[in-house]
Coordinates of C-alpha atoms in Angstrom, one line a residue:
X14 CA 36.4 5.1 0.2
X15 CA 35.9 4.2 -3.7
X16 CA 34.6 0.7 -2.5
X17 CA 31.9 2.2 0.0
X18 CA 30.5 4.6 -2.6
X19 CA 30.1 1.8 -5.1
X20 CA 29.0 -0.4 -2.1
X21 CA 26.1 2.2 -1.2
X22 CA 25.2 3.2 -4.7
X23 CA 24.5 -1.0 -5.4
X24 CA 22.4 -1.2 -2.7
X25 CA 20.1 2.0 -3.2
X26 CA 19.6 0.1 -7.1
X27 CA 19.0 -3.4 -5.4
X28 CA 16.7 -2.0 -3.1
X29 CA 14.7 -0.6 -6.0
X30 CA 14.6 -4.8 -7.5
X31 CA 13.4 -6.2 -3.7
X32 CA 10.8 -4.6 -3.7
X33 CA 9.2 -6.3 -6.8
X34 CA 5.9 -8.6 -4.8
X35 CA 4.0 -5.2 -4.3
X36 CA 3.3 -5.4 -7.8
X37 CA 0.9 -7.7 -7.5
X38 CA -1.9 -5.5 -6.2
X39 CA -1.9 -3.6 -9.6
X40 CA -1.3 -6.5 -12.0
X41 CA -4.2 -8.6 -10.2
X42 CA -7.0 -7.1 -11.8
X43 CA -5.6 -8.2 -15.1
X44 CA -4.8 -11.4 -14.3
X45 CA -8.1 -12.1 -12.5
X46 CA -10.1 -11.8 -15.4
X47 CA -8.4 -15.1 -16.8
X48 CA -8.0 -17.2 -13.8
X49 CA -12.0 -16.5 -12.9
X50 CA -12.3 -17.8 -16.7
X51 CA -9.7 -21.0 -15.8
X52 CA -11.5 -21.5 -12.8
X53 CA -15.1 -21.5 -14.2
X54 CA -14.5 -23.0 -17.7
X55 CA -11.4 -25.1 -17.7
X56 CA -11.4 -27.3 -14.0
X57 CA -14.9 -26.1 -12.8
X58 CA -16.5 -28.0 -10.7
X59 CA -13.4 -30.2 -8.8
X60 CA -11.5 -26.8 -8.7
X61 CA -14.2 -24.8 -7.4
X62 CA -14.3 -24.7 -3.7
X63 CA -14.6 -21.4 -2.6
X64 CA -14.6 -17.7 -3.7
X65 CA -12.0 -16.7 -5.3
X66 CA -12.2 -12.9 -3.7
X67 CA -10.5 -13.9 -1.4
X68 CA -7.0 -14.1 -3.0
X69 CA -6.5 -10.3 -3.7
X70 CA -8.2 -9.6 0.3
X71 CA -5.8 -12.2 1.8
X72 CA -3.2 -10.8 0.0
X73 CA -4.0 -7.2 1.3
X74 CA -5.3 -8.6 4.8
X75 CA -1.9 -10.5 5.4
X76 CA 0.6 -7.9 4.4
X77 CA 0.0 -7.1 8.5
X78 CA 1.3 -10.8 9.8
X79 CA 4.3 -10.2 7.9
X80 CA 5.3 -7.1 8.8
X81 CA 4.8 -8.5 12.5
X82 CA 7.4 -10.9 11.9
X83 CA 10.1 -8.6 9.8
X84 CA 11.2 -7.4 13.2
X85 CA 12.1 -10.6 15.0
X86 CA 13.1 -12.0 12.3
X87 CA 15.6 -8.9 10.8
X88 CA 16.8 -9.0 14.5
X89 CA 17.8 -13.0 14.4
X90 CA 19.0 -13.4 11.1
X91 CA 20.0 -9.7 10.1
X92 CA 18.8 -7.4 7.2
X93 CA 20.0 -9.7 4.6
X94 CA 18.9 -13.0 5.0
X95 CA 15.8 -11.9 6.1
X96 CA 15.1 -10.1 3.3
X97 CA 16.6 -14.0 1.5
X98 CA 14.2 -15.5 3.5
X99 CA 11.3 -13.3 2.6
X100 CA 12.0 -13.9 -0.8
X101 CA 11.6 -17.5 -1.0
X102 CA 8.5 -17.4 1.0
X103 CA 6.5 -15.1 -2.1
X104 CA 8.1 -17.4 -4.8
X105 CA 6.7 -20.1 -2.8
X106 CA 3.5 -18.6 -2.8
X107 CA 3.4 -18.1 -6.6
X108 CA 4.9 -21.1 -7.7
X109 CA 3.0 -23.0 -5.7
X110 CA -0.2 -21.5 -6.9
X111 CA 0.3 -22.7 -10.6
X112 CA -0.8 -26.2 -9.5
X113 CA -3.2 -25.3 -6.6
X114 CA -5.0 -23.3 -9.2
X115 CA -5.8 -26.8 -11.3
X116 CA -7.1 -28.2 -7.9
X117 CA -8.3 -25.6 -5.5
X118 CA -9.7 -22.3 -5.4
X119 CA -8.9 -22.0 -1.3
X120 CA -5.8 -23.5 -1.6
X121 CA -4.9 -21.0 -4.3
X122 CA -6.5 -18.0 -2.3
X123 CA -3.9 -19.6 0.7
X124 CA -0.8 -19.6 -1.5
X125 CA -1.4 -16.4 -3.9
X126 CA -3.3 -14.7 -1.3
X127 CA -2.2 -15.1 2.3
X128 CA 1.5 -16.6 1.6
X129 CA 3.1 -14.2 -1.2
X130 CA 1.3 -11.1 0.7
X131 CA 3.1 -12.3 4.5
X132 CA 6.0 -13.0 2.4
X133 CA 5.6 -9.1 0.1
X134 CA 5.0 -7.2 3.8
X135 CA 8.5 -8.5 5.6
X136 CA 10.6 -8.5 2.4
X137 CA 9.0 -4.4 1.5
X138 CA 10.5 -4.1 5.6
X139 CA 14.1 -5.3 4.6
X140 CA 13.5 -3.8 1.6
X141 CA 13.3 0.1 3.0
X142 CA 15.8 -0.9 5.2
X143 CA 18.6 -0.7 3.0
X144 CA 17.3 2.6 1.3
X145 CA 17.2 3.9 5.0
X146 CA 20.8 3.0 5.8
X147 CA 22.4 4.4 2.7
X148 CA 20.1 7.3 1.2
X149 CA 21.0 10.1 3.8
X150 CA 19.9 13.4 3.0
X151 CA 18.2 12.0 -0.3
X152 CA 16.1 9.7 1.7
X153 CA 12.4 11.4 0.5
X154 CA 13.2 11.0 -3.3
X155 CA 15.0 7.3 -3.1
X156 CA 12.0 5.8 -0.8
X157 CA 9.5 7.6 -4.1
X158 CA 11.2 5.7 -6.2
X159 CA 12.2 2.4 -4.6
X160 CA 8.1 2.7 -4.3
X161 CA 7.4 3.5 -7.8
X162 CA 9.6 1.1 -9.2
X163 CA 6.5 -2.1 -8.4
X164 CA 4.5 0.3 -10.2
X165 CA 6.4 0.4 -13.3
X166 CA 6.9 -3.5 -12.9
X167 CA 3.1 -3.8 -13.0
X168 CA 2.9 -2.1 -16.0
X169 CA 5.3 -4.3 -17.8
X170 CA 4.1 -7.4 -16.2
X171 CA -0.1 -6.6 -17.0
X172 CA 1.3 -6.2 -20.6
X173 CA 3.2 -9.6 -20.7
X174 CA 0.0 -11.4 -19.1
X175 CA -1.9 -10.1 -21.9
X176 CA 0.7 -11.1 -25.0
X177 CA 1.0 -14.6 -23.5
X178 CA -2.2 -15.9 -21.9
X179 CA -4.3 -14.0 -25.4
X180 CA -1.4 -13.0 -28.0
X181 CA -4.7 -13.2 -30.7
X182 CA -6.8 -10.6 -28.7
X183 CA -10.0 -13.3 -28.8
X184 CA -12.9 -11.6 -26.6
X185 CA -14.8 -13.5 -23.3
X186 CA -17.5 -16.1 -25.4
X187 CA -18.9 -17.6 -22.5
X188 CA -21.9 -15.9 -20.0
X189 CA -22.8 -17.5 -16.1
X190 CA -24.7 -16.0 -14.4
X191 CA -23.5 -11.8 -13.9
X192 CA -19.9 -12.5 -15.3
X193 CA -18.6 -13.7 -18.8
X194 CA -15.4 -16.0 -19.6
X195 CA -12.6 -17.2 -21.6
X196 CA -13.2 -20.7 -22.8
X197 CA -11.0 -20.8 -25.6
X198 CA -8.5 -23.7 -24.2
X199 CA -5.7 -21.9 -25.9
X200 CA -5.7 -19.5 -23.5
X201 CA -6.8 -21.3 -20.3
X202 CA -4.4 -23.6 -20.8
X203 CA -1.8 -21.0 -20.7
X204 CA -3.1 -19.8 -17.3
X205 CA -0.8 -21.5 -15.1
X206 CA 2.3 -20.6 -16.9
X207 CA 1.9 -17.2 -16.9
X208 CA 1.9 -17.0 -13.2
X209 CA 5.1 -19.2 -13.1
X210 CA 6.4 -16.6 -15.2
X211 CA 5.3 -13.6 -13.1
X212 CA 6.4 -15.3 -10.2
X213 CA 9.9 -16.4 -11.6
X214 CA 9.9 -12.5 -12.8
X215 CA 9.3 -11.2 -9.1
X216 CA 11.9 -13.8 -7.6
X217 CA 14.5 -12.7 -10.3
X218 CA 14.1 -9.4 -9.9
X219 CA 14.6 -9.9 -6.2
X220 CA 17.5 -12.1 -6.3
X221 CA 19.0 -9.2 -8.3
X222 CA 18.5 -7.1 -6.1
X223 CA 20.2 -9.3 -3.2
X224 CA 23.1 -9.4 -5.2
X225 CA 23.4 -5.9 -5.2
X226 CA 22.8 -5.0 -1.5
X227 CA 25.4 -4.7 1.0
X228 CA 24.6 -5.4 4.9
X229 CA 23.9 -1.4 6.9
X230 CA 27.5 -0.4 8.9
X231 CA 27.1 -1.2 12.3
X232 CA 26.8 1.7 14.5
X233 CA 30.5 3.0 15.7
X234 CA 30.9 2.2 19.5
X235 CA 30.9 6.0 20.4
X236 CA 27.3 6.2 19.2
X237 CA 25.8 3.1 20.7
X238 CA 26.8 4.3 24.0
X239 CA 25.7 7.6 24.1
X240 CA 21.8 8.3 24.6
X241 CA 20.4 11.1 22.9
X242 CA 18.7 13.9 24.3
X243 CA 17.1 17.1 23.3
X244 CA 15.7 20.2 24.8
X245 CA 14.0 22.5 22.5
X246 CA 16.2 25.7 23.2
X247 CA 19.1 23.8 21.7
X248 CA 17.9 21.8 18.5
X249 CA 21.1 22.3 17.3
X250 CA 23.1 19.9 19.5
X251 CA 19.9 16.8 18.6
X252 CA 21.4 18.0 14.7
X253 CA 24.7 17.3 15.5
X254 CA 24.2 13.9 17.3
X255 CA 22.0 12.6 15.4
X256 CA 24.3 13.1 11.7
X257 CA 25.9 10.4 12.5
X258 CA 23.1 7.7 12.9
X259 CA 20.8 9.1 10.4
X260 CA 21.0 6.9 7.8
X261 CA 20.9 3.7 10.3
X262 CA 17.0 2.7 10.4
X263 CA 14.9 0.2 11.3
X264 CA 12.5 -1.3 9.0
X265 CA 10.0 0.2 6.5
X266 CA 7.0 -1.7 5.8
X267 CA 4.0 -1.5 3.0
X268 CA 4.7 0.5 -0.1
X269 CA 1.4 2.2 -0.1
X270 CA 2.3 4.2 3.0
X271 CA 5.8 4.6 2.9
X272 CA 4.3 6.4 -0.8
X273 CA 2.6 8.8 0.6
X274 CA 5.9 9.6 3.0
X275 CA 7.6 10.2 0.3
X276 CA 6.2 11.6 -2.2
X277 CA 3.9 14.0 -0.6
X278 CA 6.0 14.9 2.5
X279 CA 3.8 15.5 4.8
X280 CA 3.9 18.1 7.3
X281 CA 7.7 19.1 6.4
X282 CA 8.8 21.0 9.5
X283 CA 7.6 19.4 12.6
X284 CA 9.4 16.4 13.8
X285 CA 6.8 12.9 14.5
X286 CA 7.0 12.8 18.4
X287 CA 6.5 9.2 19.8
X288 CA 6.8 8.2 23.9
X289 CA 8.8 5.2 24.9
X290 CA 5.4 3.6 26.0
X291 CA 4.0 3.8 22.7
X292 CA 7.1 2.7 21.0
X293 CA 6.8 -0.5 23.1
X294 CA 3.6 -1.5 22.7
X295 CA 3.8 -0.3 18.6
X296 CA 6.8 -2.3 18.3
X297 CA 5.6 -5.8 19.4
X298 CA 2.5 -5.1 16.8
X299 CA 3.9 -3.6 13.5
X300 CA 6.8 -1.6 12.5
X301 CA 5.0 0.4 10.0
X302 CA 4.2 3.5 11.5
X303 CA 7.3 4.1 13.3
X304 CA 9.1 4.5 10.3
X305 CA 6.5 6.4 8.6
X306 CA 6.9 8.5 11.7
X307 CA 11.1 8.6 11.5
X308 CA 10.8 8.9 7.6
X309 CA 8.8 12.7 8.3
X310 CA 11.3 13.5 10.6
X311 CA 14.6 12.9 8.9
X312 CA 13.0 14.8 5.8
X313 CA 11.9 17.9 8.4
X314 CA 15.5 17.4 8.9
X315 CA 16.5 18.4 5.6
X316 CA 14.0 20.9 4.9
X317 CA 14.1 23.1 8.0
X318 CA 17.8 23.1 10.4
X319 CA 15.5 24.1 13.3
X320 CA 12.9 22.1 13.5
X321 CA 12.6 20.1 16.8
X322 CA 13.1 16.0 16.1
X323 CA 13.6 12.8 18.4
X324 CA 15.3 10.1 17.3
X325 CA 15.3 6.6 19.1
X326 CA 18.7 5.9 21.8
X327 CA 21.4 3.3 20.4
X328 CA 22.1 2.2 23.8
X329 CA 20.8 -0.7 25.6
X330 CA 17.6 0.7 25.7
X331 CA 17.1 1.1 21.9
X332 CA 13.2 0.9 23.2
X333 CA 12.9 4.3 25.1
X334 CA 12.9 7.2 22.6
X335 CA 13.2 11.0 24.3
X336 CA 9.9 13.2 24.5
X337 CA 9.6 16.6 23.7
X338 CA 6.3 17.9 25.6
X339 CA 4.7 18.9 21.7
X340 CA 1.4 19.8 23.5
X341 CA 2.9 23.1 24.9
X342 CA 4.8 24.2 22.4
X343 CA 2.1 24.2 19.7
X344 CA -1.0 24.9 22.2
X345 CA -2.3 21.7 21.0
X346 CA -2.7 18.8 23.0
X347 CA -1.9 15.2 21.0
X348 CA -4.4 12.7 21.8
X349 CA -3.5 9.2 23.1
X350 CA -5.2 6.0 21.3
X351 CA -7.7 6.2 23.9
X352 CA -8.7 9.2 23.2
X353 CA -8.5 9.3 19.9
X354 CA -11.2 6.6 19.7
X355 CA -13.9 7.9 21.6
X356 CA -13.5 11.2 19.5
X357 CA -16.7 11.5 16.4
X358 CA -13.9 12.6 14.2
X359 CA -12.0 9.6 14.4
X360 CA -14.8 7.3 14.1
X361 CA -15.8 9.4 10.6
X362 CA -12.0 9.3 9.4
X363 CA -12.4 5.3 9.7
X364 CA -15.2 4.9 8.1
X365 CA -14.0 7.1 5.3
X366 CA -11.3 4.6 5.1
X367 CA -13.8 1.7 4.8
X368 CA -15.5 3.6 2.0
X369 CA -12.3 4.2 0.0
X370 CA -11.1 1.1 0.0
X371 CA -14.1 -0.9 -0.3
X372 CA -13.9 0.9 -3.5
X373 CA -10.2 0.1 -4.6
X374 CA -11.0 -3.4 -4.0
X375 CA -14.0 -3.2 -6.5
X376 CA -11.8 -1.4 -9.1
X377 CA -9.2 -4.1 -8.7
X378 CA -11.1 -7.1 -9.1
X379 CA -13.8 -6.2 -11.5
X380 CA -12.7 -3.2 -13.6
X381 CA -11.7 -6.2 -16.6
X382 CA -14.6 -9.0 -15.6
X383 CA -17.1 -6.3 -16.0
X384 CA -15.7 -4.3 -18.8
X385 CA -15.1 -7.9 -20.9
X386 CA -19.0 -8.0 -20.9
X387 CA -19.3 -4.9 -23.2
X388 CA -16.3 -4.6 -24.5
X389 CA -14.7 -6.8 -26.8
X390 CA -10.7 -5.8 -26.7
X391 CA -8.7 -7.5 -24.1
X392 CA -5.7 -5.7 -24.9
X393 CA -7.6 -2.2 -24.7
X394 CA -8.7 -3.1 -21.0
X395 CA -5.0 -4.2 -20.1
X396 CA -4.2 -1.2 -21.6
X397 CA -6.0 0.4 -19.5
X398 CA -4.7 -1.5 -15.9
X399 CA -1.3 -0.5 -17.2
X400 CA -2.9 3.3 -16.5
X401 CA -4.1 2.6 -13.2
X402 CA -0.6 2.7 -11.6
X403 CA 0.6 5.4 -13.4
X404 CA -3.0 7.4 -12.7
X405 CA -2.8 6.5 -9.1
X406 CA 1.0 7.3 -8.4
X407 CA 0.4 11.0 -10.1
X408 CA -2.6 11.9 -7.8
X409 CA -1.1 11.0 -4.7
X410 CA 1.6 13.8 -5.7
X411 CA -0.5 16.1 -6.5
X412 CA -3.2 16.1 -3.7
X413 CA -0.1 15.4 -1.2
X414 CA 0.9 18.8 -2.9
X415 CA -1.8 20.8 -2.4
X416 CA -2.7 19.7 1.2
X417 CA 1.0 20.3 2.0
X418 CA 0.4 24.2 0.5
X419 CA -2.5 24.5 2.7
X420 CA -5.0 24.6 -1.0
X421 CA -6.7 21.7 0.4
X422 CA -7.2 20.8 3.9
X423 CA -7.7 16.8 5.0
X424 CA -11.8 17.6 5.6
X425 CA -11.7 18.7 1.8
X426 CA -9.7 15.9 0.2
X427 CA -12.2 13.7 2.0
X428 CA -15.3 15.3 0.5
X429 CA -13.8 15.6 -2.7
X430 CA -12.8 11.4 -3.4
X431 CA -16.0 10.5 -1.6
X432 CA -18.3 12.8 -3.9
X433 CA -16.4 11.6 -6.9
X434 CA -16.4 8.0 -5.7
X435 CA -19.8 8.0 -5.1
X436 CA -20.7 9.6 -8.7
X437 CA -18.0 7.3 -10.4
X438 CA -19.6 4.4 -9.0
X439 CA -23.3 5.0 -10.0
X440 CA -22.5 5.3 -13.0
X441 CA -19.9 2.4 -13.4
X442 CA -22.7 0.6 -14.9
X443 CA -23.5 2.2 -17.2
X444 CA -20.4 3.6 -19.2
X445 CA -18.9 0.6 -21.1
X446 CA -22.1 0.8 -22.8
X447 CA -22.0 3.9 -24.0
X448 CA -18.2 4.5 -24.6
X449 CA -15.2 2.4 -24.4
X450 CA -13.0 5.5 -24.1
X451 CA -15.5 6.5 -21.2
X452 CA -15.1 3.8 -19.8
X453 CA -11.1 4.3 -19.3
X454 CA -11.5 7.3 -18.0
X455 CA -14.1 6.3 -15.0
X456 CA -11.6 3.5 -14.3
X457 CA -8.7 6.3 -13.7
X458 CA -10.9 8.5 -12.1
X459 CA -11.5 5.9 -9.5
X460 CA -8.2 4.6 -9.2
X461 CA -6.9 8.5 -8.7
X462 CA -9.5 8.9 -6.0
X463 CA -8.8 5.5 -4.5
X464 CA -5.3 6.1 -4.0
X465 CA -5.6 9.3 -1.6
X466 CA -6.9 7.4 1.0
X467 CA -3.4 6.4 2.3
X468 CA -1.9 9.8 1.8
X469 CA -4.9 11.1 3.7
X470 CA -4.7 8.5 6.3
X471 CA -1.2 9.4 7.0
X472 CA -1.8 13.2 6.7
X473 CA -5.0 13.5 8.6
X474 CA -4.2 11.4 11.7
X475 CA -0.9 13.8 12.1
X476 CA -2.7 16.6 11.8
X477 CA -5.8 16.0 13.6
X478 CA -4.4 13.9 16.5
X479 CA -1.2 15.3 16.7
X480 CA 1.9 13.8 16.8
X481 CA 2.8 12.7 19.9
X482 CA 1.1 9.5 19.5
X483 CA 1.3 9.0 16.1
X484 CA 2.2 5.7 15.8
X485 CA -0.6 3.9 17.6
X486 CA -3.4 6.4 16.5
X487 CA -2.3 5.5 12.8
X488 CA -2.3 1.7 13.4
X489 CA -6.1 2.4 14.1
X490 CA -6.7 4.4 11.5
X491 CA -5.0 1.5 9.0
X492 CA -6.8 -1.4 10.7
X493 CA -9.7 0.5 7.8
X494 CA -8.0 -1.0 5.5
X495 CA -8.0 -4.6 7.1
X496 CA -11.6 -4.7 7.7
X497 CA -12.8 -3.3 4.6
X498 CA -10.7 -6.1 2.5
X499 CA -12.1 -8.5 5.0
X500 CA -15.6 -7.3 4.1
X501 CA -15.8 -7.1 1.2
X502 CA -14.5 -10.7 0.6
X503 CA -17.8 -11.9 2.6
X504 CA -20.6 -9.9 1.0
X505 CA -19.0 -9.0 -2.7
X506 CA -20.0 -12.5 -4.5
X507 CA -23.2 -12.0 -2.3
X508 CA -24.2 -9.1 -3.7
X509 CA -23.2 -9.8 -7.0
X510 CA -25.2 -13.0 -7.2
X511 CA -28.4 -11.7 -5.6
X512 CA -28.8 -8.3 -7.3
X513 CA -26.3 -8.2 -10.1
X514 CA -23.5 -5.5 -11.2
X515 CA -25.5 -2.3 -10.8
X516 CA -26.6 -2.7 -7.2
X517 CA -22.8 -4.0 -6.5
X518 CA -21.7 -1.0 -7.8
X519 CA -24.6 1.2 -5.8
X520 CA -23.8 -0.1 -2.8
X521 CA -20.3 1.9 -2.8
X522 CA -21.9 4.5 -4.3
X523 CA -24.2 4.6 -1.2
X524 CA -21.7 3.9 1.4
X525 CA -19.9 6.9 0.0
X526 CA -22.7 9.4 -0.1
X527 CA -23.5 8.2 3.0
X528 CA -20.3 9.2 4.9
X529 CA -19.7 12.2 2.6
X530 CA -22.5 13.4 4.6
X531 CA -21.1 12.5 8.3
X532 CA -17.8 14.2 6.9
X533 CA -19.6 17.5 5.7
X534 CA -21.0 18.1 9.2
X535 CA -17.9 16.8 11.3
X536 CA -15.5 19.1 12.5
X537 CA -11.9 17.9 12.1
X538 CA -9.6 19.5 14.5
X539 CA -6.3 20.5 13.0
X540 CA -2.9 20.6 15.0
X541 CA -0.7 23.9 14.5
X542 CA 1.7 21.8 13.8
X543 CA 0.1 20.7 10.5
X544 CA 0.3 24.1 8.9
X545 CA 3.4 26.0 8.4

């Protein structure tokens, strides 16, 4: 008994260490700044082959691909060696990516961007896994804070790009075109080592954690033969069968959703309803929003005895997962992909999604390349990517909060980060020269704002689509996400090239206004189930 406490109490810490690739996303736009200056001023032109935005939207684009393949792969290899496996593909990716950077923009964008990011979505999946088997009733808090803990990394990790690549603080001295440059060899030169050394960070970190884990229990034989079924005059007896499997999950995928989960709880006492056909079809895709789904429902669990919950069979036909006919019991009826699509709600929502993140991507590439240009403190500006995490993490708790209260509804969390977007981003331009401390400040704003858009994606396609088919109407909803990284990685250098920073910057600003005004005059229908 001694052994099995110690065993699960390892493995919820080593979870925490697995997850350490998602910190790339918020240590990026610190480490950009230098290997645009590497790339322009050290081994420009034989290096220079292609645009280097495409190493962050690769990185965000492919985290689908690998969570495609956790499945299969978790299922042929098991949890562990998966997870192993996973591993070794993202230190691949960065150690790899200290030479291609010398040689190759694209073959960098390959390595850093689409390898490490296949390689971050399957190992997050065995990640969660673990937290899943082991956490029980404490599930919410320990998936917060297996997701926080990247965060924290970055923080630590922008700080040590800074000290190592530019321990004398020296300031950009060189000016092509829009953007300025490092071209001080004492710092380019240090370029490639520092993302060894993030790299060797992340896989030590993660082999850590490895150490620490131990394999999920099997399911006892008792359980795996007996189906479960529920009727909703006897939640009780779907309780007692399912105490026993709780903790045994699947896999959790990308941090950024399974954050918002967590931390904001969404919709605490109504269980995430999902057919068998759906399951199916969402299961050979990704394996993302099923578990966002079972994650809500283990936690409505815990916060309410007699709410009404399915839970997948562990039988032979794992695939099939009981229905519970949500649409009468709330008076609202769930809409099926299908419908979902043609609706002028769902088409708004999307775009919104395209909006928000079309601006987190500019935050995240340029919030250093354009501050360097009118502000002459490199540690200052890394101090201030250290805040972006920290900013962006506090929101989402806060505005998952308050939606969860009933203050805000879905429609007004929507007008409120496109309004501020939009006014953030006209004056992005402008701010650095006026105020360096101003210019902090817009940064957070924007990465607080930025960071809603995956609670509200997870939130608003629950409530307004109900939650029957939950699964499939949120992969829609995500593929936002996709297409705006995708987007912006064709038309981004465009832009900046042809009309410069302010007119980059407009153009979210527009985009923003733009939908803020389809949102104002859509109506967003809202499931009783969304409101307690």
């Amino acid at each position: 008994m001694r052994s099995e406490k110690c065993a699960k109490y390892l493995t919820l810490v080593g979870a925490h260490f697995v997850n350490a690739p998602l910190s790339f996303v918020w240590l990026y736009g610190n480490l950009s700044a230098y290997m645009e200056s590497y790339f322009m001023c050290y081994c420009y032109p034989a290096c220079v082959d292609g645009d280097s935005q495409w190493i962050l939207t690769l990185f965000v684009a492919s985290g689908c691909p690998g969570l495609f393949f956790a499945s299969p792969v978790i299922k042929r290899l098991g949890i562990k060696w998966a997870g192993i496996l996973a591993t070794i593909v993202c230190a691949i990716g960065f150690f790899v990516t200290a030479w291609t950077i010398r040689v190759s923009v694209i073959a960098t964008a390959v390595f850093m961007g689409l390898i490490t990011g296949m390689g971050a979505g399957t190992t997050v999946c065995a990640g969660f896994v673990f937290v899943n088997a082991y956490a029980g009733k404490h599930i919410g808090v320990l998936l917060a804070t297996t997701t926080s803990a990247p965060t924290i990394l970055a923080i630590v990790q922008n700080q040590i790009i800074t000290a190592y690549v530019n321990p004398n603080n020296l300031k950009a001295d060189t000016q092509k075109g829009p953007k300025v440059y490092f071209s001080q060899p004492e710092i380019l030169e240090r370029v490639p080592e520092v993302i060894l050394i993030i790299g060797a960070m992340s896989l030590g970190l993660q082999i850590i954690g490895y150490f620490l884990v131990s394999s999920p229990p099997p399911p006892s034989p008792e359980t795996q033969d007996k189906p479960y079924s529920i009727t909703e005059n006897d939640p009780q007896e779907f309780i007692s069968q399912d105490s026993d499997n709780q903790n045994r999950g699947q896999a959790h995928c990308d941090g950024n959703n399974i954050r918002s989960a967590s931390e904001n709880v969404l919709n605490n006492r109504s269980g995430l309803l999902i057919n068998s056909n759906e399951t199916q079809n969402y299961k050979a895709n990704v394996c993302c929003q099923e578990e966002l789904a079972q994650t809500l429902s283990m936690q409505s669990q815990d916060k309410n005895s007699k709410a009404d919950a399915i839970k997948p069979s562990s039988d032979a036909s794992t695939k099939h997962v009981t229905k519970i006919n949500a649409s009468h019991r709330n008076g609202t009826r769930s809409l099926k992909a299908a419908e979902t699509l043609r609706t002028h709600s769902f088409k708004v929502f999307w775009l919104y999604g395209v909006a928000m993140v079309y601006g987190l991507i500019l935050k995240n590439n340029y919030y250093k390349q354009f501050g360097l240009i009118y502000i002459n403190n490199d540690r200052y500006l890394t101090l201030v990517g250290s805040l972006i995490p920290v900013v962006a993490s506090s929101a989402r708790v806060i505005f998952g909060s308050l939606t969860d209260k009933g203050i805000l509804s879905i429609k007004d969390c929507m007008c409120l980060s496109l309004s501020v977007n939009s006014v953030l981003c006209a004056f992005w331009f402008f701010i650095p020269q006026i105020s360096t401390i101003g210019y902090m400040f817009l940064v957070l704003g924007l990465a607080s704002i930025h960071s809603l858009v995956y609670t509200i994606a997870a939130a608003g396609t629950l409530q307004m689509f109900g939650e029957e088919h939950f699964s499939s109407n949120f992969t829609m909803m995500y593929s936002s996400s996709t297409a705006a990284a995708i987007l912006s990685a064709l038309i981004v250098s465009e832009l900046l090239k042809n009309v410069g920073w302010f007119w980059l910057f407009a153009t979210c600003s527009i985009v923003s206004l733009c939908i803020l005004g389809l949102t104002v005059f859509t109506d967003f229908p809202t499931t009783k189930t969304a409101r307690h």
